[in-house]
Short mmCIF file of C-alpha atoms in Angstrom, two decimals:
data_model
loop_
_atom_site.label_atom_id
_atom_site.label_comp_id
_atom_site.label_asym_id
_atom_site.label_seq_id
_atom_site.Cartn_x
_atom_site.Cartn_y
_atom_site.Cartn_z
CA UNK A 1 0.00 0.00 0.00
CA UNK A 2 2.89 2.17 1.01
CA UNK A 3 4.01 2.49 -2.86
CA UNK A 4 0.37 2.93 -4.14
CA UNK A 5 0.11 5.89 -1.28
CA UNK A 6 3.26 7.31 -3.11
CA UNK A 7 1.52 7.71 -6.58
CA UNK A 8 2.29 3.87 -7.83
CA UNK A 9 -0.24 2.48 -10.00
CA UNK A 10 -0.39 -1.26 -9.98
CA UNK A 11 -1.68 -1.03 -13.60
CA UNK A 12 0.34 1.09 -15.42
CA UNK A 13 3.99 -0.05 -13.68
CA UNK A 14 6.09 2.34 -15.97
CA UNK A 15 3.51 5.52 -15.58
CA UNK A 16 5.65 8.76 -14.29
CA UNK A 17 8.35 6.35 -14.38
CA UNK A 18 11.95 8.63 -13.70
CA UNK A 19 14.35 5.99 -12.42
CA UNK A 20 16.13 2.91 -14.41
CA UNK A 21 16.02 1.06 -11.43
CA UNK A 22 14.97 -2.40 -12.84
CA UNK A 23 14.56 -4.30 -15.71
CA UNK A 24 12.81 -2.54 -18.91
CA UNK A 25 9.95 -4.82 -20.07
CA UNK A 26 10.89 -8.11 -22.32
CA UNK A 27 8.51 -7.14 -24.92
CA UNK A 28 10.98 -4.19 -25.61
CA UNK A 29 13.57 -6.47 -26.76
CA UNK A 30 10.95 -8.32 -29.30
CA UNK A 31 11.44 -8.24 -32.80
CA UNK A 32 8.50 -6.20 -34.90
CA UNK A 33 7.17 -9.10 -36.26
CA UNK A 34 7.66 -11.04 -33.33
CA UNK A 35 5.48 -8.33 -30.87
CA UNK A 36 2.65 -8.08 -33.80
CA UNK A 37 2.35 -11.49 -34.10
CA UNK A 38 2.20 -12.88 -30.40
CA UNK A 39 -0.53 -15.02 -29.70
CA UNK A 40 -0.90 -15.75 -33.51
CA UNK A 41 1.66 -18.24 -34.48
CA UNK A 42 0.26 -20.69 -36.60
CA UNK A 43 2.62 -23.32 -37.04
CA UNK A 44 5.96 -23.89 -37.86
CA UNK A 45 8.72 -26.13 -39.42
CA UNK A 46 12.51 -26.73 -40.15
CA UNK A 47 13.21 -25.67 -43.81
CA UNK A 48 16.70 -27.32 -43.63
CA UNK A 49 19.33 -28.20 -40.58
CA UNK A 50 19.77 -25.14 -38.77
CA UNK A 51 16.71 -23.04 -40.03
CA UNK A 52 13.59 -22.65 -39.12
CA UNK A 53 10.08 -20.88 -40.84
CA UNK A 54 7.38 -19.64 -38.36
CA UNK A 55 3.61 -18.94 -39.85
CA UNK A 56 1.56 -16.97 -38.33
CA UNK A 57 -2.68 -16.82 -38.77
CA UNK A 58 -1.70 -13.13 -40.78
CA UNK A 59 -0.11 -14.89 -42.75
CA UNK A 60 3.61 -13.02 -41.26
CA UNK A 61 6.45 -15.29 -41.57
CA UNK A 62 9.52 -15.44 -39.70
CA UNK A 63 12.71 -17.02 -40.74
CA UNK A 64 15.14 -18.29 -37.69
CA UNK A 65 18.93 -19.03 -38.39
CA UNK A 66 20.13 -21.24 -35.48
CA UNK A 67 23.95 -20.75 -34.86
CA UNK A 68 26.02 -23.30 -32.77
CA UNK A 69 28.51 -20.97 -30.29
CA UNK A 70 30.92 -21.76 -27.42
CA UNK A 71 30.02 -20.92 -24.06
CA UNK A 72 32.61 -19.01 -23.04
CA UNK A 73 32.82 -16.36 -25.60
CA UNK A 74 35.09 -13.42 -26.67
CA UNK A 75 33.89 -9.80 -26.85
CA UNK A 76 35.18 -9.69 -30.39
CA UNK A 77 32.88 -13.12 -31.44
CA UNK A 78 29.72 -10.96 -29.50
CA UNK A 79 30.53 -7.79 -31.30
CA UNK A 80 30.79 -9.52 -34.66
CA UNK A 81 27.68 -11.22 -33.60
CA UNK A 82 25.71 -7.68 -33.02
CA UNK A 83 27.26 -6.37 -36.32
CA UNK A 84 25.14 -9.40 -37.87
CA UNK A 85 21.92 -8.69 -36.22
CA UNK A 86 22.05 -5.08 -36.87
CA UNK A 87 23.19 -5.76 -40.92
CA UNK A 88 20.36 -8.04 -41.23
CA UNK A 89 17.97 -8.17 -38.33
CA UNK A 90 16.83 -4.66 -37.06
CA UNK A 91 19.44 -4.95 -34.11
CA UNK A 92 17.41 -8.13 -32.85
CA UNK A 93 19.52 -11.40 -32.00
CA UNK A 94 18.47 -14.14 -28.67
CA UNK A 95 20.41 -16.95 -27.32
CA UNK A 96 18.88 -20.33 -26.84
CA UNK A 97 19.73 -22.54 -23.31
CA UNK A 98 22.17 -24.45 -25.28
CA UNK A 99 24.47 -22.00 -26.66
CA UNK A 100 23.09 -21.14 -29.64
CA UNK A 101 22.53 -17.73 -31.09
CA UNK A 102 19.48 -17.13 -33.30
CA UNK A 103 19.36 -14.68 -36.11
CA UNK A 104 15.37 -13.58 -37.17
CA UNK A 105 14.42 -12.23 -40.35
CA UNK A 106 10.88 -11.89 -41.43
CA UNK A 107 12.03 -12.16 -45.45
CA UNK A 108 13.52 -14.79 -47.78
CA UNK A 109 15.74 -12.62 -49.34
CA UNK A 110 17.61 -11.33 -46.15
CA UNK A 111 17.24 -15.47 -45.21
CA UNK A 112 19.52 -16.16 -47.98
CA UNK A 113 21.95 -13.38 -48.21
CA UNK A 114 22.63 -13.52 -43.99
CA UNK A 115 22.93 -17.26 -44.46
CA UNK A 116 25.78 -17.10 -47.39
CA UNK A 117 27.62 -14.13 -44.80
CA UNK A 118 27.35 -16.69 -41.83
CA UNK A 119 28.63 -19.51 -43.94
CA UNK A 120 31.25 -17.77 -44.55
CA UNK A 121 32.66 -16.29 -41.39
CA UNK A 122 35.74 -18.54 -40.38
CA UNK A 123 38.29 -18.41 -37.89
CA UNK A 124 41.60 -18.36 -38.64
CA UNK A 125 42.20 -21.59 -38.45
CA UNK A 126 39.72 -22.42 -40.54
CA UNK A 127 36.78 -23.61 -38.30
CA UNK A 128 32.96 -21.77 -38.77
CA UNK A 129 32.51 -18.72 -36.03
CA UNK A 130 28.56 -19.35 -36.79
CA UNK A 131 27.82 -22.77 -37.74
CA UNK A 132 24.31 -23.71 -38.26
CA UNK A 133 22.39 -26.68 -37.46
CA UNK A 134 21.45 -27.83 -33.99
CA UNK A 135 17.78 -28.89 -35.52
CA UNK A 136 15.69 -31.88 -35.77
CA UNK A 137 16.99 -35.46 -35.84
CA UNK A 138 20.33 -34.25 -35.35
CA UNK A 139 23.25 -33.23 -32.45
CA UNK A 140 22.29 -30.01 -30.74
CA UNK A 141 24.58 -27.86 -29.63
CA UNK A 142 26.32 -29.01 -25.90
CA UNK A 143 26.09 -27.39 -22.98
CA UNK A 144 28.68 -27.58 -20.51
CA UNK A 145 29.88 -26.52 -16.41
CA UNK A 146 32.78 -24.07 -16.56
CA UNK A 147 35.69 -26.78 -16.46
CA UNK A 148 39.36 -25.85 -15.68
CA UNK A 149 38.61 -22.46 -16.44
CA UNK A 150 36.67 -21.16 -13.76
CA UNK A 151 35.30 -23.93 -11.27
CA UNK A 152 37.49 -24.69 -7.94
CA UNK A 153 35.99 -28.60 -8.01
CA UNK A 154 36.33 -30.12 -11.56
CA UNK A 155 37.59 -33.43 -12.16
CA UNK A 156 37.69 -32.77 -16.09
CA UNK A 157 37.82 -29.96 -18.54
CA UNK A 158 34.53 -28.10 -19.92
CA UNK A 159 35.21 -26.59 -23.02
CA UNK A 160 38.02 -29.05 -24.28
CA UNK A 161 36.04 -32.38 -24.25
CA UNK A 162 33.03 -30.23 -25.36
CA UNK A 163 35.40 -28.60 -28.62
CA UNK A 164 36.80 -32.43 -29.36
CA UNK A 165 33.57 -34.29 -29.32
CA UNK A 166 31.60 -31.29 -31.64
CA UNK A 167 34.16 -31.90 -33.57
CA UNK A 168 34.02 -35.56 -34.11
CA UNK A 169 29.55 -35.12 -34.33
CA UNK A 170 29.91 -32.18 -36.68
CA UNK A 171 28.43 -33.77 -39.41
CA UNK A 172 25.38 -34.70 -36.99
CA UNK A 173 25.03 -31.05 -35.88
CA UNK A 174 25.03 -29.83 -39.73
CA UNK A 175 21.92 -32.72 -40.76
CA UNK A 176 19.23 -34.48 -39.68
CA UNK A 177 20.09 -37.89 -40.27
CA UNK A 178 19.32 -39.51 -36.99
CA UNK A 179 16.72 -41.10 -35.72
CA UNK A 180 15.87 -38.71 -33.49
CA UNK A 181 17.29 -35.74 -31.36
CA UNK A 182 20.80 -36.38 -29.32
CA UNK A 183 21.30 -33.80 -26.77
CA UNK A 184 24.98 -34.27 -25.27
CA UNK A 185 25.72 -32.29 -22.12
CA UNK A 186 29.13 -32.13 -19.54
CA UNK A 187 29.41 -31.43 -15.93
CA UNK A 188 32.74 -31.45 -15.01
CA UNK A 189 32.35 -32.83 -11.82
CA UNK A 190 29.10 -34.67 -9.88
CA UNK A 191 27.72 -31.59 -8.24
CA UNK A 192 26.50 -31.80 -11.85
CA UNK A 193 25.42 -27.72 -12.66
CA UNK A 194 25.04 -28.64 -16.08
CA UNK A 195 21.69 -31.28 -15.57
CA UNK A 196 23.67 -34.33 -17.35
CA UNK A 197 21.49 -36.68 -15.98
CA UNK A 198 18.60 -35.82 -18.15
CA UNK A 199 20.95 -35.72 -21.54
CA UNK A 200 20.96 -38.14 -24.05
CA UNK A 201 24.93 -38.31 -23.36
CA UNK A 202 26.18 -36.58 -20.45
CA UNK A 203 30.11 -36.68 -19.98
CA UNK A 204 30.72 -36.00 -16.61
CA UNK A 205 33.71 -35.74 -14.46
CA UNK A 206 34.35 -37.63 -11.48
CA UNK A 207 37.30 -37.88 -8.20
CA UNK A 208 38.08 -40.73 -7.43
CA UNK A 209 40.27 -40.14 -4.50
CA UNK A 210 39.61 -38.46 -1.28
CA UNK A 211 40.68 -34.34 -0.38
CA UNK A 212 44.57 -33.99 0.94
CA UNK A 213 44.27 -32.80 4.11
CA UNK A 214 46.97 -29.51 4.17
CA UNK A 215 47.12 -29.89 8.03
CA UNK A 216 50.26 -27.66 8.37
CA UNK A 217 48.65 -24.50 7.08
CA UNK A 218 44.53 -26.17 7.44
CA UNK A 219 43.72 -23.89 11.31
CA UNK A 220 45.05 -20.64 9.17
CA UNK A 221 43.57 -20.62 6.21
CA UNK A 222 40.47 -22.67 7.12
CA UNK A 223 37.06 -22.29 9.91
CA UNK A 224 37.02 -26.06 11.01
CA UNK A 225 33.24 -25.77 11.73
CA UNK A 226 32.47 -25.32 8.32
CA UNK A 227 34.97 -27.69 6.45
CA UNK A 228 33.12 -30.42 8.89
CA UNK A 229 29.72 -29.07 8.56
CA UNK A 230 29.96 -28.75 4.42
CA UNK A 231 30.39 -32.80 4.22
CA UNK A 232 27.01 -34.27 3.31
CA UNK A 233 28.46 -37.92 3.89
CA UNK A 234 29.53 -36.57 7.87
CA UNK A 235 33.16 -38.32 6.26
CA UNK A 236 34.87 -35.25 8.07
CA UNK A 237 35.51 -34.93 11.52
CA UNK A 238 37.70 -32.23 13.58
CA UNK A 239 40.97 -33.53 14.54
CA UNK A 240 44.38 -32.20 16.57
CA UNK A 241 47.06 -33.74 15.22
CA UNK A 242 51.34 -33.25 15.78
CA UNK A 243 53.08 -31.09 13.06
CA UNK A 244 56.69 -30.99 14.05
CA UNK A 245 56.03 -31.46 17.59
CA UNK A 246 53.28 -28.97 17.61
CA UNK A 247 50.15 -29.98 18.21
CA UNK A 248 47.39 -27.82 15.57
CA UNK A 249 43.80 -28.24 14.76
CA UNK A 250 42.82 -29.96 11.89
CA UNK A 251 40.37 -32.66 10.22
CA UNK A 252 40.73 -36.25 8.99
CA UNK A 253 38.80 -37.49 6.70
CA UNK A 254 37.33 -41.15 6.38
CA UNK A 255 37.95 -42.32 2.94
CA UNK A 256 35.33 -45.20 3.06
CA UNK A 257 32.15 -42.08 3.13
CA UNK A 258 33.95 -40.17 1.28
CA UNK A 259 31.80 -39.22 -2.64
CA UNK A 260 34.49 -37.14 -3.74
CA UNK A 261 32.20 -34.03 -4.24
CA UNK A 262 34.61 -31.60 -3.53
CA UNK A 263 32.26 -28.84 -1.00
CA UNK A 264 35.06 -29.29 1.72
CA UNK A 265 37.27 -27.50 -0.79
CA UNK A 266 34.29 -24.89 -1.38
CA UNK A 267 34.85 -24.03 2.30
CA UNK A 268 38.38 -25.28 2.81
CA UNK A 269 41.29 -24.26 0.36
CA UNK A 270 43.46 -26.69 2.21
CA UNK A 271 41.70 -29.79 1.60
CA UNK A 272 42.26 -29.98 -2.41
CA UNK A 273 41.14 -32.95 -4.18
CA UNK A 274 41.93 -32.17 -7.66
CA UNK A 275 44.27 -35.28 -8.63
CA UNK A 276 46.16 -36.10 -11.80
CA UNK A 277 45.57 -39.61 -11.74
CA UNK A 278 41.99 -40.19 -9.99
CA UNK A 279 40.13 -37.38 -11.91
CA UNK A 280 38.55 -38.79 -15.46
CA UNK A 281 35.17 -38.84 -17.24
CA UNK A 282 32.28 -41.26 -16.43
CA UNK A 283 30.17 -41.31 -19.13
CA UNK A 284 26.33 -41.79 -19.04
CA UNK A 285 23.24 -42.32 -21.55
CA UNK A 286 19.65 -42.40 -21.67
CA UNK A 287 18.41 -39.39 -20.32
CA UNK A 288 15.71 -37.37 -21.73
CA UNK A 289 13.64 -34.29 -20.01
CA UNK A 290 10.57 -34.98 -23.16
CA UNK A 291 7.18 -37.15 -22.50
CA UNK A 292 7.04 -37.80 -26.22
CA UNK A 293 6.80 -41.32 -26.70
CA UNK A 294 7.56 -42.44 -23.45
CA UNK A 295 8.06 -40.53 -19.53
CA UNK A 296 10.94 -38.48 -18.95
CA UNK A 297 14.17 -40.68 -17.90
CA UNK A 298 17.87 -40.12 -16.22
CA UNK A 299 20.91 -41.56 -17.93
CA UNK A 300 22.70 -44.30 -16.76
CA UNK A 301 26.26 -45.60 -16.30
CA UNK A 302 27.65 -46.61 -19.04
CA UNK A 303 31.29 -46.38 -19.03
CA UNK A 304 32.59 -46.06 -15.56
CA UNK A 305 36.21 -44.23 -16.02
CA UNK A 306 37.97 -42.38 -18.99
CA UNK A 307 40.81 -40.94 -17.78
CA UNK A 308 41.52 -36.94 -18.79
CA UNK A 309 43.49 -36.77 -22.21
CA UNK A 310 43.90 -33.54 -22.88
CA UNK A 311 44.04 -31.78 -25.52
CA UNK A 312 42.13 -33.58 -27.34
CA UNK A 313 40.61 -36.67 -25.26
CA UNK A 314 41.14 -39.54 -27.61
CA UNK A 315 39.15 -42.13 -25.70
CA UNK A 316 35.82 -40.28 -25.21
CA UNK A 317 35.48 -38.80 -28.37
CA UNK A 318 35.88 -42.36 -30.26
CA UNK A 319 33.77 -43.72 -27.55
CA UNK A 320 31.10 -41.20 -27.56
CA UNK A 321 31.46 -41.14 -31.81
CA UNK A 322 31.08 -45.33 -31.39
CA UNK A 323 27.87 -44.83 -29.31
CA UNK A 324 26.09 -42.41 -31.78
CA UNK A 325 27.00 -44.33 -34.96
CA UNK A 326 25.70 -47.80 -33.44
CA UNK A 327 22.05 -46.16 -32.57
CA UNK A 328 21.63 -43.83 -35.54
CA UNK A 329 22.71 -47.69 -37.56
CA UNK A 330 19.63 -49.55 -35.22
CA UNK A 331 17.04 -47.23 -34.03
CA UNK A 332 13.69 -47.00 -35.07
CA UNK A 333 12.65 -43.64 -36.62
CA UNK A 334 11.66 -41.26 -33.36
CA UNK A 335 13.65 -43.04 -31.27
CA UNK A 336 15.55 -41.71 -28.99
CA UNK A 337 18.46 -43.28 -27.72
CA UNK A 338 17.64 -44.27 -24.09
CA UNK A 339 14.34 -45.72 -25.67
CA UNK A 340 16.47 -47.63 -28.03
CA UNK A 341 18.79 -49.45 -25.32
CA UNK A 342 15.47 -50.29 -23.34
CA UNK A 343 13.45 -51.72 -26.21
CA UNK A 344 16.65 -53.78 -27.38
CA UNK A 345 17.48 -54.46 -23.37
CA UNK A 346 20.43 -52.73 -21.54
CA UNK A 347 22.52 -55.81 -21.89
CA UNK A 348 22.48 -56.15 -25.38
CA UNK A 349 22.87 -52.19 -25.17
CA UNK A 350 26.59 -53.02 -24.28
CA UNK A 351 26.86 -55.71 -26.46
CA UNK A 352 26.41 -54.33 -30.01
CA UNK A 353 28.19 -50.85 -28.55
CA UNK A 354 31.68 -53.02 -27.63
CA UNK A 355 31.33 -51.62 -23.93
CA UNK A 356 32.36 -52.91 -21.10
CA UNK A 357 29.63 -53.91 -18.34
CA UNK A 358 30.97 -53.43 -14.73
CA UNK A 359 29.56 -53.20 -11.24
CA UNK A 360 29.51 -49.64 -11.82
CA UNK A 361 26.97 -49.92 -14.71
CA UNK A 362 23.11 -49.39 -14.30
CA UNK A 363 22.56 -47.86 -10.93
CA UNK A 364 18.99 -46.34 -10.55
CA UNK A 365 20.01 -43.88 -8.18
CA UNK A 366 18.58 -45.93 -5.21
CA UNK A 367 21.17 -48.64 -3.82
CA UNK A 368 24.41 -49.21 -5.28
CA UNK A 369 23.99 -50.93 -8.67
CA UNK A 370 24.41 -54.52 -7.09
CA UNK A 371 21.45 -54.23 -5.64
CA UNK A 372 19.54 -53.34 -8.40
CA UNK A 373 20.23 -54.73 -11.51
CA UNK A 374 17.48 -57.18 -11.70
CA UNK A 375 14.90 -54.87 -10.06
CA UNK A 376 12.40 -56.04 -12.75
CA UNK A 377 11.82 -58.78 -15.07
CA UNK A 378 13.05 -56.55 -18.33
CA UNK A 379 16.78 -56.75 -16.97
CA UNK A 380 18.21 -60.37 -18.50
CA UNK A 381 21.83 -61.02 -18.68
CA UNK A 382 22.92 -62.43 -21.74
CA UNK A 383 26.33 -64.84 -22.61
CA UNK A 384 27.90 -61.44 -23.44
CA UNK A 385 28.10 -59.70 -19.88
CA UNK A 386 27.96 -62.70 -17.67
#
């Protein structure tokens, strides 16, 4: 009431309006076309990979270029990318939640001549700055965690896995010759902020040994409380221990509740648990956030180390390349490729992809996968991973 008393009307938010306190209204940011034509969209389709045609009841069209981008972007690659927009689209550009960048125009002609000028925007070494695709039955563009880059917790890169594997699916990003959609997605560690479980393919990296405990410098860098408090396995527990025959606070930790998840680092520089040779890639498929077809689904365990191989991660690419080929070969049409492995069975899954089945493999989130693999009738083991 007090900012009604004060002449606020409810109504009319941006009446007498004299500060730019705030965020102006998203329909400011809206294309022409796109503001005179909400509510009235009457259908639309995917011309080719990488473009899309929108119809609406007026009989307004508008044309959508789809652009694959890194996350992590220069201010030279976002300039270049406004210069576009403002050649072509009235100024008007949006990014998608993977990454892309879309390009609107609301005419074929401008269609064709920005998509010849994208086409032919390269980097130096020879790579597209705008490719386009990410439509349809094809490889959309990853998402990924920030990696070595930025994060204090990863086991494995972001944005070098996520450059070698687009390369390898390139050709599945430019077409739609799949049976269906593949979203791949990274997290480069399992406090997961990139949603892998729900991907097609989620890489995702993984410790595999406990923090170092830095007891020699742990009591003055470090507020004991909350290393013990931020463990959610209670694998920490306040310690005084001898340091050249003076006697400091510190923690040990219990390596048998230990998940590697790195939030006594988050609160503790002294406990590191980055490690050369226990950090790697666990590798997961299945996932899916749509109800087409059939009910949303996490990914499963697949492939239960691949150690870092930077620059270029040899292993996971082939492995990830081996995986894709082998469905697009044997799925039906609409497919997706968690609903592929179940109709064909999980075991036989493993089989006709050459992987390995472990312990590790096919955990439902629940118990540990031991526990669990023959929950229900569907799971059979055949000669191949007995």
């Amino acid at each position: 009431m007090a900012f009604i008393s004060s002449g606020y009307n409810p109504s009319k938010p941006m009446e007498d309006r004299i500060t730019d306190i705030g965020p102006r209204s998203f329909e400011d940011f809206y294309p022409p076309v796109i503001k005179k034509n909400k509510g009235k969209w009457d259908y639309h389709e995917i011309l080719k990979p990488g473009i899309l045609v929108h119809v609406s009841e007026t009989g307004d069209k508008v044309f959508t270029v789809r652009c694959g981008t890194a996350r992590l972007m220069t201010v030279s690659l976002i300039r270049e990318a406004c210069d576009i927009a403002d050649k072509y689209c009235g100024g008007h550009l949006r990014f998608t939640t993977r990454n892309n960048i879309e390009f609107m125009v609301d005419n074929e002609k401008t269609l064709n001549e920005m998509v010849a000028d994208l086409s032919g925007r390269k980097f130096a070494g020879g790579s597209f700055k705008f490719p386009i695709g990410g439509t349809g039955a094809g490889i959309s563009n990853i998402v990924h965690t920030q990696g070595w880059v930025h994060c204090h917790t990863p086991a494995t890169d972001a944005s070098g896995p996520v450059k070698a594997v687009m390369d390898e699916m390139f050709e599945y990003f430019q077409s739609m010759s799949l049976p269906a959609m593949v979203r791949i997605s990274l997290a480069c560690c399992l406090n997961m902020c990139g949603a892998v479980h729900c991907s097609d393919i989620g890489i995702v990296g993984i410790h595999r040994k406990p923090p170092i405990v830095e007891t020699e410098i742990l009591d003055n860098i470090c507020e004991i409380p909350l290393a013990v408090a931020a463990c959610p396995t209670g694998a920490i527990k306040p310690s005084k221990l001898e340091v050249e025959g003076k006697k400091v606070n510190s923690v040990v930790v219990n390596p048998e509740r230990c998940m590697y998840c790195g939030n006594c680092y988050t609160m503790c520089p002294a406990m590191p648990l980055a490690s050369g040779q226990g950090d790697g890639i666990v590798l997961m498929v299945g996932g899916k956030v749509s109800n087409r077809i059939s009910m949303p689904k996490f990914s499963k365990v697949v492939v239960a180390y691949i150690p870092n191989e930077p620059p270029r991660w040899p292993t996971l690419t082939k492995t990830i390349k081996h995986i894709v080929e082998v469905y697009a070969k044997n799925a039906k049409k609409y497919e997706r490729l968690g609903e592929w492995a179940e109709r064909i069975g999980w075991e036989k899954f493993f089989e006709v992809c050459g992987l390995e089945f472990s312990h590790h493999c096919i955990d439902d989130f629940r118990d540990p996968a031991y526990y669990t693999w023959r929950q229900s009738t569907q799971f059979k083991f055949t000669s191949h991973v007995e």
